mmCIF file of C-alpha atoms in Angstrom:
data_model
loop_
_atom_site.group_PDB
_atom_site.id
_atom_site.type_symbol
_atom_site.label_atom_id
_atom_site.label_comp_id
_atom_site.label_asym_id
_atom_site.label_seq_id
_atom_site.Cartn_x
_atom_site.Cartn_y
_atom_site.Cartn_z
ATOM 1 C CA UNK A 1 -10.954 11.816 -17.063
ATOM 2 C CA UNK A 2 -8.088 9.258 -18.154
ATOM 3 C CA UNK A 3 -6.994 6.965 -15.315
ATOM 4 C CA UNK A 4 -3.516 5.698 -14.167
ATOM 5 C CA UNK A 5 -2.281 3.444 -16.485
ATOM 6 C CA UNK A 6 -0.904 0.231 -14.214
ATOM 7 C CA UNK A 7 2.072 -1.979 -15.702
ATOM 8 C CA UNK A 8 1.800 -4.386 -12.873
ATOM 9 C CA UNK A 9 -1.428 -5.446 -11.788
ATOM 10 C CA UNK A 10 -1.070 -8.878 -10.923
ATOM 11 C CA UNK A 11 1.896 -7.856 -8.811
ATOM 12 C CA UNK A 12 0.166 -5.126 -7.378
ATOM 13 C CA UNK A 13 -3.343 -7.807 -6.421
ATOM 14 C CA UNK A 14 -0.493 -9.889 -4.669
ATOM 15 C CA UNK A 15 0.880 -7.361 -2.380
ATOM 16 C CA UNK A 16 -3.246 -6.116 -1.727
ATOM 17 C CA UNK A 17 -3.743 -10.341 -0.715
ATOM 18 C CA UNK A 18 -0.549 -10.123 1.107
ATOM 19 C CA UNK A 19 -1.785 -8.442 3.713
ATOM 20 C CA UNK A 20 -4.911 -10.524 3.976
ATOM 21 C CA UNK A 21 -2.957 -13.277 4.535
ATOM 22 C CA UNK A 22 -1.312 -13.875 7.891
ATOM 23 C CA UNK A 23 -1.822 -16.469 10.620
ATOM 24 C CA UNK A 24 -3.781 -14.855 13.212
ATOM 25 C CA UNK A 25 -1.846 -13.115 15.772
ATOM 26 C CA UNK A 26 -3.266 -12.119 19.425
ATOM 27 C CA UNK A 27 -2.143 -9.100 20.197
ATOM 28 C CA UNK A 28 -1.750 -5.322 20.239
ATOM 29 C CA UNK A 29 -2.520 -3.368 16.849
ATOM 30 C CA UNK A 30 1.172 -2.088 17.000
ATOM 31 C CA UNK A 31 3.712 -4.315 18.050
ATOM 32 C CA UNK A 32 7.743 -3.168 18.316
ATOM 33 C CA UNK A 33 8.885 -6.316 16.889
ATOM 34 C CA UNK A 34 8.625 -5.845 12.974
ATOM 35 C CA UNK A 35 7.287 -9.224 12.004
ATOM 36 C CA UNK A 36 4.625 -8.896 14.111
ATOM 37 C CA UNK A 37 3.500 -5.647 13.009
ATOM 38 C CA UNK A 38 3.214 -7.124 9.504
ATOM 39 C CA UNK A 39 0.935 -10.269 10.833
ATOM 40 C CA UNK A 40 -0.949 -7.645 13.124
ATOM 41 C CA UNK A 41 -1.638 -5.232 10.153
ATOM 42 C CA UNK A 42 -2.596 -8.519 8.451
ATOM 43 C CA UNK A 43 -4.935 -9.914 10.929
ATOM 44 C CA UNK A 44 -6.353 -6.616 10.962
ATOM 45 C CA UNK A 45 -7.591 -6.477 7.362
ATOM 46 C CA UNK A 46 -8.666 -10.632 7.552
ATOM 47 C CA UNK A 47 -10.914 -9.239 10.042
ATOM 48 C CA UNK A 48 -12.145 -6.327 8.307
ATOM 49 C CA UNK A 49 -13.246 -8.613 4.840
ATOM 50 C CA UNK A 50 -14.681 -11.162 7.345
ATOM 51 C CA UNK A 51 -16.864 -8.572 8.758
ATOM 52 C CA UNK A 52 -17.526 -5.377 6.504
ATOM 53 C CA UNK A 53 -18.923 -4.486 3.460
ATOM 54 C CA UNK A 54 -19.196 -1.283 1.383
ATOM 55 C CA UNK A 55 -18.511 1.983 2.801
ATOM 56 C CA UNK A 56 -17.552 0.685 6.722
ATOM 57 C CA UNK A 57 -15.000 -1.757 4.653
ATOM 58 C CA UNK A 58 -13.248 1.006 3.020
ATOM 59 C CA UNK A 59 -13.160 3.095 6.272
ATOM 60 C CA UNK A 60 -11.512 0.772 7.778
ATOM 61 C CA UNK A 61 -8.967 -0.197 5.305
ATOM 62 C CA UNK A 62 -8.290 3.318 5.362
ATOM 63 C CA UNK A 63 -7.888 3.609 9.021
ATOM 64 C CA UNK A 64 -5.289 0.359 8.771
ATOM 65 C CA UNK A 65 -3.852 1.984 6.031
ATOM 66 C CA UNK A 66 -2.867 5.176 7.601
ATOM 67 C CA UNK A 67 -2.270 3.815 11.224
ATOM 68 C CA UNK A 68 -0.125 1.046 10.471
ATOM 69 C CA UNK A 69 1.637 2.380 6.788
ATOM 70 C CA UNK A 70 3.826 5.483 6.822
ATOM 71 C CA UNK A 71 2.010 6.892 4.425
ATOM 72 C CA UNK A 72 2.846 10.451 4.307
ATOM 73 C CA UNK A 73 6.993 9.142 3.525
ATOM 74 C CA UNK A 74 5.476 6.669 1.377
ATOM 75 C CA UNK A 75 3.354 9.480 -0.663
ATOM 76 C CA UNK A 76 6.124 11.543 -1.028
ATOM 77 C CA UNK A 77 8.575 8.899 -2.059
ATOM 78 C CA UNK A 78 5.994 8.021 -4.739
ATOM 79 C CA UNK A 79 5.729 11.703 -5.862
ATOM 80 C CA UNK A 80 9.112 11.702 -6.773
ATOM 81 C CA UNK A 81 10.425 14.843 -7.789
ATOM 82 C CA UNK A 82 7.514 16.442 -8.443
ATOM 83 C CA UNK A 83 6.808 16.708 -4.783
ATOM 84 C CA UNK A 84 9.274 19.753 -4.152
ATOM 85 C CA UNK A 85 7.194 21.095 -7.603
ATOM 86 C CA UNK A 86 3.995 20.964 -6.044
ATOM 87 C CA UNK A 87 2.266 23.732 -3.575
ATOM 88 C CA UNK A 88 1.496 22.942 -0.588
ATOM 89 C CA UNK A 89 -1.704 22.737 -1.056
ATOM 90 C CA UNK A 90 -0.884 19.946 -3.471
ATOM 91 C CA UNK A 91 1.002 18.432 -1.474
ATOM 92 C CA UNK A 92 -1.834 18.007 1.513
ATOM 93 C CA UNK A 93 -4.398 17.279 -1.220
ATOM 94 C CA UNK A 94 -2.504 14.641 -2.629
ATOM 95 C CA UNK A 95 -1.688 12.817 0.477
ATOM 96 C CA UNK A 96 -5.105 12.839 1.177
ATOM 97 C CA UNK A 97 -6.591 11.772 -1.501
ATOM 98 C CA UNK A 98 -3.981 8.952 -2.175
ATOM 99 C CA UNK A 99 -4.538 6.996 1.070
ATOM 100 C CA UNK A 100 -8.218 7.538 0.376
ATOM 101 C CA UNK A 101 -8.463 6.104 -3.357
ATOM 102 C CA UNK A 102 -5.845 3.369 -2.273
ATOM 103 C CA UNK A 103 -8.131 2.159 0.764
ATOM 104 C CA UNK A 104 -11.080 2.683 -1.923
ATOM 105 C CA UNK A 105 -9.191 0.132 -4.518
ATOM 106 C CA UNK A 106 -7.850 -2.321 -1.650
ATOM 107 C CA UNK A 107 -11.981 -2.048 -0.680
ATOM 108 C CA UNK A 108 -13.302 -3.303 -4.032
ATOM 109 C CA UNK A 109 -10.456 -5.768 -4.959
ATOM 110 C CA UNK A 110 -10.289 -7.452 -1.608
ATOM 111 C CA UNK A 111 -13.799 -9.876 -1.764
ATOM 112 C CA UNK A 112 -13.516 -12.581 0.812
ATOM 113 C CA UNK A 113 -11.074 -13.780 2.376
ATOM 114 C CA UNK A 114 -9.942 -17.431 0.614
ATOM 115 C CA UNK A 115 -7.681 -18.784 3.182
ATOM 116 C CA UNK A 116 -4.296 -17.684 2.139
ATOM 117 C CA UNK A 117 -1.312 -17.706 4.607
ATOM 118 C CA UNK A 118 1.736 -15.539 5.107
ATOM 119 C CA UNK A 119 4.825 -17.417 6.041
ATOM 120 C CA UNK A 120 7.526 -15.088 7.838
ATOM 121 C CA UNK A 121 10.662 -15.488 7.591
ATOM 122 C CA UNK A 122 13.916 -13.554 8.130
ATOM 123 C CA UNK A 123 13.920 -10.626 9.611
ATOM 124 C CA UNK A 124 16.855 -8.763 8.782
ATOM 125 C CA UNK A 125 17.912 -5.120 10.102
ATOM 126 C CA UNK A 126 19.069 -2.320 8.197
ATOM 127 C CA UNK A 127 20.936 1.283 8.392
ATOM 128 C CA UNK A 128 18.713 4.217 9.701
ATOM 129 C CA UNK A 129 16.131 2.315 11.551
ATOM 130 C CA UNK A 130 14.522 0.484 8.612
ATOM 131 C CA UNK A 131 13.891 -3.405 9.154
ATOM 132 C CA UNK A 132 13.236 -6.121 5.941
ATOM 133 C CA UNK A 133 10.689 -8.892 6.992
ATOM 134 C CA UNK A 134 10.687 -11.947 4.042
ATOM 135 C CA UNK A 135 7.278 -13.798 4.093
ATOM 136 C CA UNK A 136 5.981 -16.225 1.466
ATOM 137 C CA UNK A 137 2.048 -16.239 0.711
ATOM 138 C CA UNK A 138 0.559 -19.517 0.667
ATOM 139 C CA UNK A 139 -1.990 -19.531 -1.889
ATOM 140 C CA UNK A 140 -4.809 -22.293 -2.170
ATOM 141 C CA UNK A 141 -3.260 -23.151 -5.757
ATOM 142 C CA UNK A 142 -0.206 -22.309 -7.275
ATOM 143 C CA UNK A 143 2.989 -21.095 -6.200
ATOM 144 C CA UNK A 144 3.544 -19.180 -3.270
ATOM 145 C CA UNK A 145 4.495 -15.454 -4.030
ATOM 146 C CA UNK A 146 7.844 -13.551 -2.006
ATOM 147 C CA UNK A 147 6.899 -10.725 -0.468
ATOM 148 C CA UNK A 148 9.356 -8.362 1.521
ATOM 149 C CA UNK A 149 8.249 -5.604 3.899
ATOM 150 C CA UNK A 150 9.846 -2.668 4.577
ATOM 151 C CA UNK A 151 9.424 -1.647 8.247
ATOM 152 C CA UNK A 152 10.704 1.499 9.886
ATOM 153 C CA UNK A 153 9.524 3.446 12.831
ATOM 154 C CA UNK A 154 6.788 0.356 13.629
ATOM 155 C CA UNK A 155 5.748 1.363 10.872
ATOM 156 C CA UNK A 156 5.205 -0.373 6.956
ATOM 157 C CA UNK A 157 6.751 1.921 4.503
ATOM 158 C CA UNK A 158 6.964 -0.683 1.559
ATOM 159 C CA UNK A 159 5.854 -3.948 0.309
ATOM 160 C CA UNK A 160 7.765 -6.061 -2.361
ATOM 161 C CA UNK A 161 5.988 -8.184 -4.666
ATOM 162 C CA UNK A 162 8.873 -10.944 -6.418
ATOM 163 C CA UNK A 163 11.539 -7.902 -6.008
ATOM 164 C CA UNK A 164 9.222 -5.293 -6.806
ATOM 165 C CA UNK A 165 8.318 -2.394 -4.878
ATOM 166 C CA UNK A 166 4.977 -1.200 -4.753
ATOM 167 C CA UNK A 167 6.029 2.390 -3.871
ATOM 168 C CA UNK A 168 7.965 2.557 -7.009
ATOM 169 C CA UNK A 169 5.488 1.023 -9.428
ATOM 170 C CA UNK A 170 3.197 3.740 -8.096
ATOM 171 C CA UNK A 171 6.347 6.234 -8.733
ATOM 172 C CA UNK A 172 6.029 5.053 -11.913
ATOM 173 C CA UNK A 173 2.535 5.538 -12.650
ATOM 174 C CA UNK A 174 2.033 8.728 -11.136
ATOM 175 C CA UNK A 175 5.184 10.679 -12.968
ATOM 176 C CA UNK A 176 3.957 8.686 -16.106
ATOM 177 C CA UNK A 177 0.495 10.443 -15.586
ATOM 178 C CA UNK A 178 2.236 13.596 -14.462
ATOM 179 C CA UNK A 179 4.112 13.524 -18.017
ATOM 180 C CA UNK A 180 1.232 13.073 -20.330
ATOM 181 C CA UNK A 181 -0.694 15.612 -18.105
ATOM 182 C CA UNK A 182 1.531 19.009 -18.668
ATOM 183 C CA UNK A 183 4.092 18.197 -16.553
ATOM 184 C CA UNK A 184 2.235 19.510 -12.972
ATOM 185 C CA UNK A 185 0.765 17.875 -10.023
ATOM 186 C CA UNK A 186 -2.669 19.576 -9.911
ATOM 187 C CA UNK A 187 -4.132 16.700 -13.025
ATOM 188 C CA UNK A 188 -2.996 14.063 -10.987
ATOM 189 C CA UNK A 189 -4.298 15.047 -7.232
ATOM 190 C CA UNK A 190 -7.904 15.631 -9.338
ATOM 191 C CA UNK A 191 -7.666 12.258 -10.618
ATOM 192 C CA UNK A 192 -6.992 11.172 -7.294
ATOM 193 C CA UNK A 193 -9.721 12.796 -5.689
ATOM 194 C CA UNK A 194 -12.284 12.059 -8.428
ATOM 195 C CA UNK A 195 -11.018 8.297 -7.814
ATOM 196 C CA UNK A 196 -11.936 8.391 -4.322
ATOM 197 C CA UNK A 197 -14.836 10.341 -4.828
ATOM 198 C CA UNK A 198 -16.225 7.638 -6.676
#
């Protein structure tokens, strides 16, 4: 079965080591001040590649994944359109299997942790709830990478890689996909599933 073609993939490996990177943060999982949700969630996933391996890693990427991310909006904002075209079984199925194959990729591309930071910066409010957090990753070498998280309801609902937004690029892919598939959901929630079935 063809898979998702990706236009961005180094941008999309810095957002995945963006939230590995975070100075530690003592706390509560789920904080109400935005920044600190982002260096929670990040502290989080540190502590998951420190620890786990295999199957119990990818469990509990997803479990990060779909306790700190919105990501039912952020499914549906990456369906695009074709979300009011799909059933809703589709719809279910999809969100399902999406959060699963992305804690499945997150899982493999992760490795170890190689002490990267995550610098945050301003923190700037927005209209209807939604917050922007700026952070800079501190790599070992090179230059360090702008990130900007999109926070609403103490919850992430985006990450920016250099402007980028990962919930578009995935917009992208999928109604690409969608396109060269007939036009309907159903090819792309099987290619889902068969990607986290893997």
């Amino acid at each position: 079965m063809p898979k998702l073609a990706s236009r961005r993939v180094v941008l999309q490996l810095a957002a995945t080591a963006a939230i590995l990177s975070a100075i530690p943060f003592a706390g509560p999982a789920v904080a109400a001040d935005p920044a600190q949700i982002v260096q929670s969630t990040a502290q989080q996933v540190i502590e998951i590649v420190k620890t786990k391996t295999g199957a119990d890693r990818q469990a509990a990427i997803l479990s990060v994944l779909q306790t700190n991310f919105d990501m039912p909006a952020m499914g549906r904002s990456a369906l695009g359109t074709h979300w009011s075209q799909a059933t809703e079984s589709e719809r279910a199925r999809f969100l399902k299997a999406v959060a699963t194959a992305e804690a499945k990729a997150y899982s493999e591309r992760f490795g170890q942790y190689g002490g990267q930071t995550l610098t945050i910066g301003k923190v700037t409010p927005r209209a209807n709830g939604v917050t922007i957090v700026d952070s800079r990753l501190n790599q070992t070498s090179g230059q360090p990478i702008k990130l900007e998280w999109e926070v609403r309801n103490d919850r992430i609902a985006d990450v920016k890689v250099e402007g980028v937004s990962m919930v578009m690029t995935r917009r992208s892919d999928f109604n690409s996909y969608i396109q060269n598939n007939g036009g309907k959901v159903e090819p792309l929630v099987l290619e889902l599933e068969a990607r986290a079935a893997r």
